[in-house]
Amino acid sequence: MSWLRTFVSRVSGMFRKASRERDLDEELRAHLELLTEENVRQGMPPAEARYAAVRAFGGVEQAKASYREQRGLPLIETLVHDLRCGLRQLGRSPVFAGVALGTLAIGIGANTAIFSVVYAVLLKPLPFRDPGQLVRVFEANDRAGLSGDACSYLEFQDWHRLNHAFSGMAAVQAHELTLTGRGDATVVRVGDVTADFFSVLGVAPAAGRAFLPSDDQPGGAPVAVISDDLWRDRFGADPALIGQSIDLDKRSFTVVGVLPRTFRFSFFEQGPSRQVWIPIVQDPFFGASAQMPTVHFFTAIARLKPGVSESQGRADLNALGAQLWPRYRPGDHGWSIRTASLRKAVTGDASAPLLLLLAAVGLVFLIACANVANLMLARATSRAREFAVRAALGAGRTRILRQLLTESAVLGLVGAAVGVAVAYWGVQALSGLLPPSLPRAESIRVDGTVLAFALALSIAAISLFGLTPALFASDPRLHSTLQKSAGRGGEGRGRQRARDLLVTAEVALAMVLLVGASSLIRSFAALIAVSPGFETRKILKAEVPLPRFLYSTPQQWIAFSDDVLARIQASPGLEDTAQALPLPLADRRLNMAFSIVNGPPLPPGRIDTADYVSISPNYFHVLGIPLLRGRTFAPRDAMSTPRVAIISREFARLHFPHSDPLGRQLIFGFPPETNTKREIVGVVGDVRDAALSQTPGPMMYVPFDQAPFWGIGLVVKTSSSATAAREIAAKVHQVDRDLPVTDIQWMSEAVNASVSQPRLRASLLGVFGAVALTLAAAGIFGVISYSVSRRTHEFGIRMAMGASESEVMRLVLNEALRLALSGVAVGIVLALGLTRLIASLLFGVRATDPSTIVMLPVLVTFAALLAAYVPARRATKVDPLVALRHE
Amino acid sequence: MAGNKDDILRGTLDLLVLKTLDTLGPLHGYGIARRIEQVSEDLLHLNQGTLYPALLRLEQRGWIRSRWGTSDNHRRARYYSLTRSGRRQLAQEAESWQRMAGMIGRVLQGVEE
């Protein structure tokens, strides 16, 4: 065990160095004095005695050096020494350190922040047991171009019962119900699930129990599991709640469990986060429709058996589908059962824009590294003499390399630390900007994985910017450096070329980023410039859901709507009002199948659909949607009169291209009016109801009085902005003071919110583009400054020979221009190759727009010249006398 | 095997130091150096300074310990003494040296015959 003892004492030998050094000094001095005295005793004169003693002792410093080596751990001590040395070097040139650290912090910070979003949304495993085994099961029909994600409850039960590949399967669908009892009535998100839902996910409730198979039986006792925040907000985290009952739409449910605080099922994150989960069969509204084979609104999730792959699971389901289709979709062909990993289903289409951001920020990182590498190269050149001296004093090549790398490492790690702080701040800032539709946004944070990423990034940075200068700096021709006259230590051609190459690369990468950013920004501008087809200014919207236990008949819904509309219309501050469900650009849309009476026969499997809206007569007037033909709805269109409909221009274009739609009949409607004929009485302008970026699809409108809903969506025209919202709520509460008024918002804000994703993309990419341009300009500035300082002598001679200031200026600017133009050229070629990748994210513009291809190079070149101007001016101020005196 | 010779020298020096402290009791560095010079009759041409790293090494292994004390002429000096494990080490080393010396002696005799 003596090696362990040695190690311990060596480690401790690295500390308390000063006192150990004093001891050593004293011991050796005592030794020498004793030896000298002995020599004197033997008759030597004192001076000679001392000399003889020193000779007999050998080199005092050598003894000390080998003593120190024995005392501590030389490898670690060298490292510590290099680290200290590196920190000192950084402190000695604060401008260099500041610029390099700032650049690195931005590069690493921005990447870490974006990565934390990408990681949380795309990469982090879902917070369920063995999430890799979880899939979503859905139906699709390629022949009809349908990828309907929902199945009927009866189909689901067959899948559940007959499959061989899955250890569990559950169905889920969500809607909203009114919770009453213990305080005000409130709207909660209700998840209708089958009993296996939580066990398939592998989630155990924090208190109480989850559902049992017996809960799925019709006629069983109604039970509910509630979310943690509902339990806390509404019930004050009362542990005695379990076993008590709550009311959903006046149906009583016994609470049997509370879910863990972290539980999120991101499919249904829109709407209130306060959730109640109940068995499908117990749902006061949908429970009955669960038994209907034509009601397709359940999402199926399933867990693969251990060792079964997703494709095996799919094959199993397809075999099953072959047996079942004749029963569930008789006469319909082309249907198949598909699966997708649950993670992909949750992530949806969020991945392309996020990966674009990650790629963009990756380019910023590369530019930052190139910039720092350039700074390091310049520094290494100006420190050539220092290294030559070190080499002359006996430092080996590896020792110098190690010192350089350690300095780079110090820079990289300090940069990473600052970068993590930047990222932390960036994540805070980002989470305020993220669109609410981004899935799993709640799990974005700077955690261990993200920190590991930052560390990996800084190591990558260190090897990128640290190695290049290190390799150049350990030039074997060190002695030649020493021989050169002071000050203008020569720079090899190779190093010069490396610096130019780095800057060219920076400019090229910045160019790529700018092309991407400008495409997205122009695309966003085009998006918000597009007319949604309706008036958005001075329009306030609000929704009022009606609890169905109080308002159970269509007559009640119509009476409520009429009452509220009349009261608002009569209010002096509110100008004009109407109502519609669903409202345009709201988060839901009703796409409904229809058929045309005496229309052309459709190929089998094809179904025509259009967006369905139920409106009050005044709706088109309030929203300024033009009536193109026929008439709008009138109060006379009621339950007792023949059914009527109004179609959009796109509907008419698609389905009545050569004939007059007015007077024709359509068949569509909600149960029980699915087979009702409705006469087309008018054609109105198109509306972008799904998203600003989507060209308007066919739409069909029906009068609310003929097709009422249990709730209303108000649109109110008003100029009195401040009080209007309160006034609307007051009018609703005059009718029924217990009703919640939700989603009160200006229509213009709603339009803005609907483009929050492209806005965020465009602004982030814009910021990255600006950062990239700044970094590239800084790179040009660095290279030109350095080149000017190196050519001081040359400029002096030129000016002494009669060159004018503008000629010298031109000489310097030409150098910058050459770098910028080659970077721009390479950048454009790269950008053109990469534009295909972002084509899917663009709206109304093309990345290869000629204005982009002309404007950006001009911008970049101008920035480069601007950056070169300062050093160029310095070059013109060179005093020939001073420059020549250097010689 | 570069450094072989150094290893042998180092081992020899260690043994000499341990033996010296065993024979004479606690001593300061100078005393140890003097003693080694005397007994080895300058056979080992000792650079006295190299003694100190060796002393530190032995101390790190726990074979000797050091303590500051006062020398005969009232000077502060660092005194080294043998520890129990040092004594054990000395016995071991001495035995293996003797065995080695005996073997080498036999080999050399064999060569002469």
Coordinates of N, CA, C and O in Angstrom, one line a residue, chain A residues 780-835:
Chain A
I780 N -13.5 40.3 -40.6 CA -12.9 41.2 -41.6 C -12.1 42.3 -40.9 O -10.9 42.5 -41.3
F781 N -12.7 42.9 -39.9 CA -12.0 43.9 -39.2 C -10.7 43.4 -38.6 O -9.6 44.0 -38.8
G782 N -10.8 42.2 -38.0 CA -9.6 41.7 -37.4 C -8.5 41.4 -38.4 O -7.3 41.8 -38.2
V783 N -8.8 40.8 -39.5 CA -7.8 40.4 -40.5 C -7.2 41.7 -41.1 O -6.0 41.8 -41.3
I784 N -8.1 42.7 -41.4 CA -7.5 43.8 -42.1 C -6.7 44.6 -41.1 O -5.6 45.1 -41.4
S785 N -7.1 44.8 -39.8 CA -6.4 45.5 -38.8 C -5.0 44.8 -38.7 O -4.0 45.5 -38.7
Y786 N -5.0 43.5 -38.7 CA -3.7 42.9 -38.5 C -2.8 43.1 -39.7 O -1.6 43.4 -39.5
S787 N -3.4 43.0 -40.9 CA -2.6 43.1 -42.0 C -2.1 44.5 -42.1 O -0.9 44.7 -42.5
V788 N -2.9 45.5 -41.7 CA -2.4 46.9 -41.7 C -1.2 47.1 -40.8 O -0.2 47.6 -41.1
S789 N -1.3 46.5 -39.6 CA -0.3 46.7 -38.6 C 1.0 46.0 -39.1 O 2.1 46.4 -38.8
R790 N 0.8 44.9 -39.9 CA 2.0 44.2 -40.4 C 2.7 45.0 -41.5 O 3.8 44.8 -41.8
R791 N 1.8 45.7 -42.3 CA 2.3 46.4 -43.4 C 2.7 47.9 -43.2 O 2.9 48.6 -44.1
T792 N 2.7 48.2 -41.9 CA 3.0 49.6 -41.6 C 4.3 50.1 -42.3 O 4.3 51.2 -43.0
H793 N 5.3 49.3 -42.3 CA 6.5 49.6 -42.9 C 6.3 49.9 -44.4 O 6.7 50.9 -45.0
E794 N 5.6 48.9 -45.1 CA 5.3 49.0 -46.5 C 4.6 50.3 -46.8 O 5.0 51.0 -47.8
F795 N 3.6 50.6 -46.0 CA 2.8 51.8 -46.3 C 3.7 53.0 -46.1 O 3.5 54.0 -46.8
G796 N 4.5 53.0 -45.1 CA 5.4 54.1 -44.9 C 6.3 54.4 -46.1 O 6.4 55.5 -46.6
I797 N 6.8 53.3 -46.7 CA 7.6 53.4 -47.9 C 6.8 54.0 -49.0 O 7.2 55.0 -49.7
R798 N 5.6 53.4 -49.2 CA 4.7 53.9 -50.3 C 4.5 55.4 -50.2 O 4.5 56.1 -51.1
M799 N 4.2 55.8 -48.9 CA 3.8 57.2 -48.8 C 5.0 58.1 -48.9 O 4.9 59.2 -49.4
A800 N 6.2 57.5 -48.5 CA 7.4 58.3 -48.7 C 7.7 58.5 -50.2 O 8.2 59.5 -50.7
M801 N 7.3 57.4 -51.0 CA 7.5 57.5 -52.4 C 6.4 58.3 -53.1 O 6.4 58.4 -54.3
G802 N 5.4 58.8 -52.3 CA 4.5 59.8 -52.9 C 3.1 59.2 -53.1 O 2.3 59.8 -53.8
A803 N 2.8 58.0 -52.6 CA 1.4 57.5 -52.7 C 0.5 58.4 -51.8 O 0.9 58.8 -50.8
S804 N -0.7 58.6 -52.4 CA -1.6 59.5 -51.6 C -2.4 58.7 -50.6 O -2.4 57.5 -50.7
E805 N -3.1 59.4 -49.7 CA -3.8 58.7 -48.7 C -4.9 57.8 -49.3 O -5.1 56.7 -48.9
S806 N -5.6 58.3 -50.4 CA -6.7 57.6 -51.0 C -6.1 56.3 -51.7 O -6.8 55.3 -51.7
E807 N -4.9 56.4 -52.2 CA -4.3 55.2 -52.8 C -4.1 54.1 -51.8 O -4.4 53.0 -52.0
V808 N -3.5 54.5 -50.6 CA -3.3 53.6 -49.5 C -4.6 53.0 -49.1 O -4.8 51.8 -48.9
M809 N -5.6 53.9 -48.9 CA -6.9 53.5 -48.5 C -7.5 52.4 -49.4 O -8.0 51.4 -49.0
R810 N -7.3 52.7 -50.7 CA -7.9 51.8 -51.7 C -7.2 50.5 -51.6 O -7.8 49.4 -51.7
L811 N -5.9 50.5 -51.4 CA -5.1 49.3 -51.3 C -5.6 48.4 -50.2 O -5.8 47.2 -50.4
V812 N -5.9 49.0 -49.0 CA -6.4 48.2 -47.9 C -7.9 47.7 -48.2 O -8.2 46.6 -48.0
L813 N -8.7 48.7 -48.7 CA -10.1 48.3 -48.9 C -10.2 47.2 -50.0 O -11.1 46.3 -49.9
N814 N -9.3 47.2 -50.9 CA -9.3 46.2 -52.0 C -9.1 44.8 -51.3 O -9.7 43.8 -51.8
E815 N -8.2 44.8 -50.3 CA -8.0 43.5 -49.7 C -9.3 43.0 -49.0 O -9.6 41.8 -49.2
A816 N -10.0 43.9 -48.4 CA -11.2 43.5 -47.7 C -12.2 43.1 -48.8 O -13.0 42.1 -48.6
L817 N -12.3 43.8 -49.9 CA -13.2 43.6 -50.9 C -13.0 42.2 -51.5 O -14.0 41.4 -51.7
R818 N -11.7 41.8 -51.7 CA -11.4 40.5 -52.2 C -11.9 39.4 -51.3 O -12.6 38.5 -51.8
L819 N -11.7 39.6 -50.0 CA -12.2 38.6 -49.0 C -13.7 38.5 -49.1 O -14.3 37.4 -49.1
A820 N -14.3 39.7 -49.0 CA -15.8 39.7 -49.0 C -16.4 39.1 -50.2 O -17.3 38.2 -50.1
L821 N -15.9 39.5 -51.4 CA -16.5 39.0 -52.6 C -16.3 37.4 -52.7 O -17.3 36.8 -53.1
S822 N -15.2 36.9 -52.4 CA -15.0 35.5 -52.5 C -16.0 34.8 -51.5 O -16.6 33.7 -51.8
G823 N -16.1 35.3 -50.3 CA -17.0 34.8 -49.3 C -18.5 34.8 -49.8 O -19.2 33.8 -49.8
V824 N -18.8 36.0 -50.4 CA -20.2 36.1 -50.9 C -20.5 35.1 -52.0 O -21.5 34.4 -52.1
A825 N -19.5 34.9 -52.9 CA -19.7 34.0 -54.0 C -19.9 32.6 -53.5 O -20.9 31.9 -53.9
V826 N -19.0 32.2 -52.6 CA -19.2 30.8 -52.1 C -20.5 30.7 -51.3 O -21.2 29.7 -51.5
G827 N -20.8 31.8 -50.6 CA -22.1 31.8 -49.8 C -23.3 31.6 -50.7 O -24.2 30.9 -50.4
I828 N -23.3 32.3 -51.8 CA -24.5 32.2 -52.7 C -24.7 30.8 -53.2 O -25.8 30.3 -53.3
V829 N -23.6 30.3 -53.7 CA -23.6 28.9 -54.2 C -24.2 27.9 -53.1 O -25.1 27.2 -53.4
L830 N -23.6 28.1 -51.9 CA -24.1 27.2 -50.8 C -25.6 27.5 -50.6 O -26.4 26.5 -50.4
A831 N -26.0 28.7 -50.5 CA -27.3 29.1 -50.2 C -28.3 28.5 -51.2 O -29.3 28.0 -50.9
L832 N -27.9 28.6 -52.5 CA -28.8 28.1 -53.5 C -29.0 26.6 -53.3 O -30.1 26.1 -53.6
G833 N -27.9 25.9 -52.9 CA -28.0 24.5 -52.7 C -28.9 24.2 -51.6 O -29.6 23.1 -51.5
L834 N -29.0 25.1 -50.6 CA -29.7 24.7 -49.3 C -31.2 25.2 -49.3 O -31.9 24.9 -48.5
T835 N -31.5 26.1 -50.3 CA -32.9 26.7 -50.2 C -34.0 25.7 -50.3 O -35.0 25.9 -49.7

